[in-house]
Short mmCIF file of N, CA and C in Angstrom, two decimals:
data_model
loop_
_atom_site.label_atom_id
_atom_site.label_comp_id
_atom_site.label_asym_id
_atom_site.label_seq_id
_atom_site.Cartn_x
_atom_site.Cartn_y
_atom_site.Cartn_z
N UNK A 201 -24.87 -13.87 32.56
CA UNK A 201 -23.84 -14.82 32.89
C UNK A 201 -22.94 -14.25 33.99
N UNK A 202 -22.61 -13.44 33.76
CA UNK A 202 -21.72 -12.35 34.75
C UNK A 202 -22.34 -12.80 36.58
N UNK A 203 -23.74 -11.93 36.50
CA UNK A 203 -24.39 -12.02 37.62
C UNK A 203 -24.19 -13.41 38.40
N UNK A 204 -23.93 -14.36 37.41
CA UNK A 204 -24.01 -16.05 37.86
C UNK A 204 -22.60 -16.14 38.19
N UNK A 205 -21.74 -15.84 37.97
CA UNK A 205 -20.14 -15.89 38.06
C UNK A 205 -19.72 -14.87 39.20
N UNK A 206 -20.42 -13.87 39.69
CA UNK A 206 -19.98 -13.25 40.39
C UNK A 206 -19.81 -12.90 41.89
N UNK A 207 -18.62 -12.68 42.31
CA UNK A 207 -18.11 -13.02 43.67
C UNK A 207 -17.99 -12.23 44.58
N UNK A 208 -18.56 -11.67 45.50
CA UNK A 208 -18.07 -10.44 46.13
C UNK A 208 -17.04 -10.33 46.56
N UNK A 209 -15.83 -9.41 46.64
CA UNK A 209 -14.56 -9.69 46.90
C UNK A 209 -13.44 -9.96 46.40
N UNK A 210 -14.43 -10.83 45.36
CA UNK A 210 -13.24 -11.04 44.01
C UNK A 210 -12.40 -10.57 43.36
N UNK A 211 -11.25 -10.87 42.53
CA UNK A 211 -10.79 -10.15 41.46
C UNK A 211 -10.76 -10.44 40.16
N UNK A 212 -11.34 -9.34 39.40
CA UNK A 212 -11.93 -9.70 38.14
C UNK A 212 -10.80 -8.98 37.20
N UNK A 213 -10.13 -9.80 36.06
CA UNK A 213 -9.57 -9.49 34.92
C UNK A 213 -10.65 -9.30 33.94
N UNK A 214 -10.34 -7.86 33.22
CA UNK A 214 -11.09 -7.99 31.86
C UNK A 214 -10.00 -8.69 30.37
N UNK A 215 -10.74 -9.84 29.88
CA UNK A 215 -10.30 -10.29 28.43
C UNK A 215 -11.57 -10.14 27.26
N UNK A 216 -10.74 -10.54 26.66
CA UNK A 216 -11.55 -11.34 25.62
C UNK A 216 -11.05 -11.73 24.16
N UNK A 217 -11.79 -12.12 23.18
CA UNK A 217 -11.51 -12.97 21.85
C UNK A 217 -11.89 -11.97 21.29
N UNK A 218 -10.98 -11.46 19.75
CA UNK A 218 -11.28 -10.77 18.80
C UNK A 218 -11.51 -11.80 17.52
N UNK A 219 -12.55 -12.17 16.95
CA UNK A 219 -12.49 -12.63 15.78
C UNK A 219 -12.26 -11.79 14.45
N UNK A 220 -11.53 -11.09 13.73
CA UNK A 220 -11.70 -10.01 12.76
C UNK A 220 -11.46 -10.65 11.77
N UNK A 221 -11.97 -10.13 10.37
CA UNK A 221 -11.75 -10.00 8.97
C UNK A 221 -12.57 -11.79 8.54
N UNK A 222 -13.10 -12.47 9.25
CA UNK A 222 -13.73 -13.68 8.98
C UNK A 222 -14.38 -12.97 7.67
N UNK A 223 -14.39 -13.96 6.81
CA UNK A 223 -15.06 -14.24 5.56
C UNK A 223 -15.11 -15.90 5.12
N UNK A 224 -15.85 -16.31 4.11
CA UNK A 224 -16.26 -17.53 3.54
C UNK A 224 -15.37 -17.51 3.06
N UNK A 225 -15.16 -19.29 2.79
CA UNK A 225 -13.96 -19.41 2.23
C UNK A 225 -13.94 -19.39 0.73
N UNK A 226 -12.88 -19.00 0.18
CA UNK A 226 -12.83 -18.37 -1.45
C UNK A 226 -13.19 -17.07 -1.26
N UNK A 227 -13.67 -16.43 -0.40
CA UNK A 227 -13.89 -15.09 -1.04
C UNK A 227 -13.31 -13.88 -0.15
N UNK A 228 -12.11 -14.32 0.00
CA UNK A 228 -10.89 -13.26 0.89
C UNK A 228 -10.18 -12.66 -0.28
N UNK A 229 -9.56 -11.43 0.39
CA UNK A 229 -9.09 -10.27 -0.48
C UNK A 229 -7.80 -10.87 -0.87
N UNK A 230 -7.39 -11.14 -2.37
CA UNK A 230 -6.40 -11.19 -2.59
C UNK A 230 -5.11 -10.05 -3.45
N UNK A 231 -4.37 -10.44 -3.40
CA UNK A 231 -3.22 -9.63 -4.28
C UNK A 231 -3.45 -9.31 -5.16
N UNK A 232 -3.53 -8.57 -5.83
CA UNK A 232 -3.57 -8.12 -7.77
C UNK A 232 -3.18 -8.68 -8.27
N UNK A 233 -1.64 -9.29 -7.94
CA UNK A 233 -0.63 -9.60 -9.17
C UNK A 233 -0.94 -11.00 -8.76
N UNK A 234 -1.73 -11.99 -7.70
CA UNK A 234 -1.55 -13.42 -7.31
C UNK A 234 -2.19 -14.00 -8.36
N UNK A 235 -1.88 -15.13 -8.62
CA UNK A 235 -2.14 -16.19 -9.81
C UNK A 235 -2.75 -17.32 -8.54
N UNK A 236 -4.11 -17.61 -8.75
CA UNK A 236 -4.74 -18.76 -7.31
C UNK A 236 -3.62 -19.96 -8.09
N UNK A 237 -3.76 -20.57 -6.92
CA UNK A 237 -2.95 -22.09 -7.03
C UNK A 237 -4.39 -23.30 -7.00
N UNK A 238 -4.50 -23.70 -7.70
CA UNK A 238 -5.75 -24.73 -7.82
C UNK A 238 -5.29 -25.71 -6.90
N UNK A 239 -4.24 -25.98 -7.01
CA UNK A 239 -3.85 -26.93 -5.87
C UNK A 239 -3.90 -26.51 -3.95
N UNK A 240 -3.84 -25.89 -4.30
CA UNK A 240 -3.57 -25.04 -2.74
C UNK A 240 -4.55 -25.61 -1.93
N UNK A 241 -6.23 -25.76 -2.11
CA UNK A 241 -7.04 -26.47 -1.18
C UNK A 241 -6.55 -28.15 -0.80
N UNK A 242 -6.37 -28.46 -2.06
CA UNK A 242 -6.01 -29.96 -1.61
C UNK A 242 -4.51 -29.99 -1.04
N UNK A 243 -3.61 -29.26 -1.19
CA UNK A 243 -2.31 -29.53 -0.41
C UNK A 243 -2.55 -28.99 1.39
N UNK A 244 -3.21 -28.26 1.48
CA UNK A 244 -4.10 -27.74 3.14
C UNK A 244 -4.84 -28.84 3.65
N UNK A 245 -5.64 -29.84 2.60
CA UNK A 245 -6.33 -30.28 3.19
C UNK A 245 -5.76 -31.60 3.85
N UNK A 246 -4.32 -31.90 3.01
CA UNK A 246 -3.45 -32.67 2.97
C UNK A 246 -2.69 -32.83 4.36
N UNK A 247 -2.06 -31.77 4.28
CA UNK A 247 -1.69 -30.99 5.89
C UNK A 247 -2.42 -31.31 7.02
N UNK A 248 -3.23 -30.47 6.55
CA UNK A 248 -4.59 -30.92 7.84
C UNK A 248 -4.23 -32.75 8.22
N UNK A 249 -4.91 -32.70 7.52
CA UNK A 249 -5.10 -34.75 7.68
C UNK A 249 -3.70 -35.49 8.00
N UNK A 250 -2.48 -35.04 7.92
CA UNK A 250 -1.07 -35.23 8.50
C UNK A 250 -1.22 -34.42 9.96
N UNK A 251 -1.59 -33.68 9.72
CA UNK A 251 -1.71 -33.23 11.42
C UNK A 251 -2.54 -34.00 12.88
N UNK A 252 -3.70 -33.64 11.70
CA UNK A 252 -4.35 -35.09 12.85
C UNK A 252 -3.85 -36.13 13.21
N UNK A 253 -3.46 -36.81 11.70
CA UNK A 253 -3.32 -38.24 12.46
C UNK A 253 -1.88 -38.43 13.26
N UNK A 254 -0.90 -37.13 13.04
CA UNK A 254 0.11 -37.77 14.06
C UNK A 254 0.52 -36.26 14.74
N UNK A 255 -0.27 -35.54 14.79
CA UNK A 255 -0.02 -34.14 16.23
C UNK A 255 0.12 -33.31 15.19
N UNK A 256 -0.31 -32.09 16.32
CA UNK A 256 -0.18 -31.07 16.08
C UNK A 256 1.12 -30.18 15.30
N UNK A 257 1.20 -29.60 14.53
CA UNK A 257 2.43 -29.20 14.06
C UNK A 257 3.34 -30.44 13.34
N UNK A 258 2.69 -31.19 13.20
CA UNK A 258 3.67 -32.23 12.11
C UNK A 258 4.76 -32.05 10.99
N UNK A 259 3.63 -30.94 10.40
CA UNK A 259 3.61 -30.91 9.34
C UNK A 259 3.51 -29.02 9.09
N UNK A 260 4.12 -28.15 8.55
CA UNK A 260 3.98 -27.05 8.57
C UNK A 260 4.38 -26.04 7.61
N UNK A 261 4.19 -25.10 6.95
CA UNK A 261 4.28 -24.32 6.34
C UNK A 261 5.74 -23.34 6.30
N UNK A 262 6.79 -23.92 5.61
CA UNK A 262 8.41 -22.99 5.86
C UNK A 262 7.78 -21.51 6.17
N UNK A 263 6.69 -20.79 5.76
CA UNK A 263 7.12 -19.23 6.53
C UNK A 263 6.39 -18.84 8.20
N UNK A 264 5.96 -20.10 8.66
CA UNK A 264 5.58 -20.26 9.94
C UNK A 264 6.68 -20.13 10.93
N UNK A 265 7.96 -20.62 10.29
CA UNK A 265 9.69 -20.82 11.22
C UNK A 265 9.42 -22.03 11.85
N UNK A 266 10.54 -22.45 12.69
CA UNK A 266 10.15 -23.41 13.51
C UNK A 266 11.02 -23.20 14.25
N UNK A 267 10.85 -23.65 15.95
CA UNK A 267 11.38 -23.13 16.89
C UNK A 267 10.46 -22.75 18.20
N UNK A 268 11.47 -22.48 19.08
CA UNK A 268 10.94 -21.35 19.88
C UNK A 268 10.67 -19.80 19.94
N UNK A 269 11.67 -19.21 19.56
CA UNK A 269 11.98 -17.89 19.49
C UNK A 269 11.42 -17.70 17.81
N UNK A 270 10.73 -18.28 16.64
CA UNK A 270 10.38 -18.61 15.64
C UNK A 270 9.76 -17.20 14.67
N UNK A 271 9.01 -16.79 16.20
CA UNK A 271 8.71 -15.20 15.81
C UNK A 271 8.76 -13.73 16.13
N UNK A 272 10.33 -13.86 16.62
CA UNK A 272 11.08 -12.89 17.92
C UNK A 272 10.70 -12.07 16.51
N UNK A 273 10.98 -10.73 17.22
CA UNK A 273 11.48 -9.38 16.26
C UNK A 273 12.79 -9.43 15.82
N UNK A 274 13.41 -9.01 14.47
CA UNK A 274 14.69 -9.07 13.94
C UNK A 274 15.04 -7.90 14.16
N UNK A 275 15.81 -7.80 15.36
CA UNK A 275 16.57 -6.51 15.99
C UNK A 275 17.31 -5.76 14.89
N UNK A 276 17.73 -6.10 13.91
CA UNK A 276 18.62 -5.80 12.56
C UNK A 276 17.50 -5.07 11.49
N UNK A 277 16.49 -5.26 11.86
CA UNK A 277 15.52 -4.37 10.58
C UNK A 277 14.68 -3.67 11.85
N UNK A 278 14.99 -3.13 13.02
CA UNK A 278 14.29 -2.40 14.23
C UNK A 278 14.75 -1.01 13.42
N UNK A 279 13.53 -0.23 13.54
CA UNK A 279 13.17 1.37 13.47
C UNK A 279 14.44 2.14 13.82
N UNK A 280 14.84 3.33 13.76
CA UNK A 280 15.16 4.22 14.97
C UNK A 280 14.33 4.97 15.39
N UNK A 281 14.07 4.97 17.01
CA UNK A 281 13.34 5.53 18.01
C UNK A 281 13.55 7.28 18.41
N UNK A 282 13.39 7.94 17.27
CA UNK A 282 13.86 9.10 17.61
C UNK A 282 12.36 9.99 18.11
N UNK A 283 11.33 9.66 17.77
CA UNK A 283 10.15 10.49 18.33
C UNK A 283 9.65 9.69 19.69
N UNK A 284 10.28 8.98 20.10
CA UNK A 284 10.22 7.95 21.65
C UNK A 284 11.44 8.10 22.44
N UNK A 285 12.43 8.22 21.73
CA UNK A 285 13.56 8.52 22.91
C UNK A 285 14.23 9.59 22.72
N UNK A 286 14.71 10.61 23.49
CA UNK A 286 15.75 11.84 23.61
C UNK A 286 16.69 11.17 23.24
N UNK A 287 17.46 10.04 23.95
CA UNK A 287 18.65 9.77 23.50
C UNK A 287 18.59 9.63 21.69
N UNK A 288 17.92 9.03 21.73
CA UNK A 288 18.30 8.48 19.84
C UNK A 288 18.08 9.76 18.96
N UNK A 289 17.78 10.90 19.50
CA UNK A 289 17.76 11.84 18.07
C UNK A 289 18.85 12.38 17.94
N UNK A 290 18.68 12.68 16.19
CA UNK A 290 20.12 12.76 15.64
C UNK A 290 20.73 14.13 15.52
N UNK A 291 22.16 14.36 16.18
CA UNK A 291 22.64 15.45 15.98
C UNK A 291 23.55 15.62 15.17
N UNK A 292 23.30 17.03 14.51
CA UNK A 292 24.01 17.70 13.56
C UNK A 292 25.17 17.82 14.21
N UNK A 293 26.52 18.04 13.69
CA UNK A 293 27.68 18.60 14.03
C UNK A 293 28.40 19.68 13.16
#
């Protein structure tokens, strides 16, 4: 495919798609302590079918957020950077 796409001169970005951890459905790793919800397929499937018929994101899941900024980093639970920055390590007095 490459050979067919290719341009002399061109400029080529490398990408691509990672699909990971795919499994059949029902048989993903769950929690120890989770109790399945029998309901859970039909309230998804529910969703789903509200989505279609009136757009995308209709309908959504509260720990998805909603917004723009929906899945910024919470600067308030950020690390300290002391093996990355000189400034941030901590001195004794």
């Amino acid at each position: 495919m490459m050979e067919a796409m290719f341009q002399p001169g061109g400029v080529y970005t490398k990408c691509g798609v990672l699909l990971e951890d795919l499994t059949p459905e029902g048989q993903g790793q769950t929690d120890l302590f989770a109790v399945p919800d029998p309901k859970a397929p039909a309230l998804l499937a529910a969703m789903d079918g509200l989505n279609d018929r009136f757009g995308r994101n209709t309908v959504i899941l509260a720990a998805q957020g909603c917004g723009a900024r929906s899945f910024d980093t919470k600067r308030s639970q950020k690390s300290p950077a002391w093996t990355t920055r000189i400034g941030e390590i901590p001195i004794a007095t």
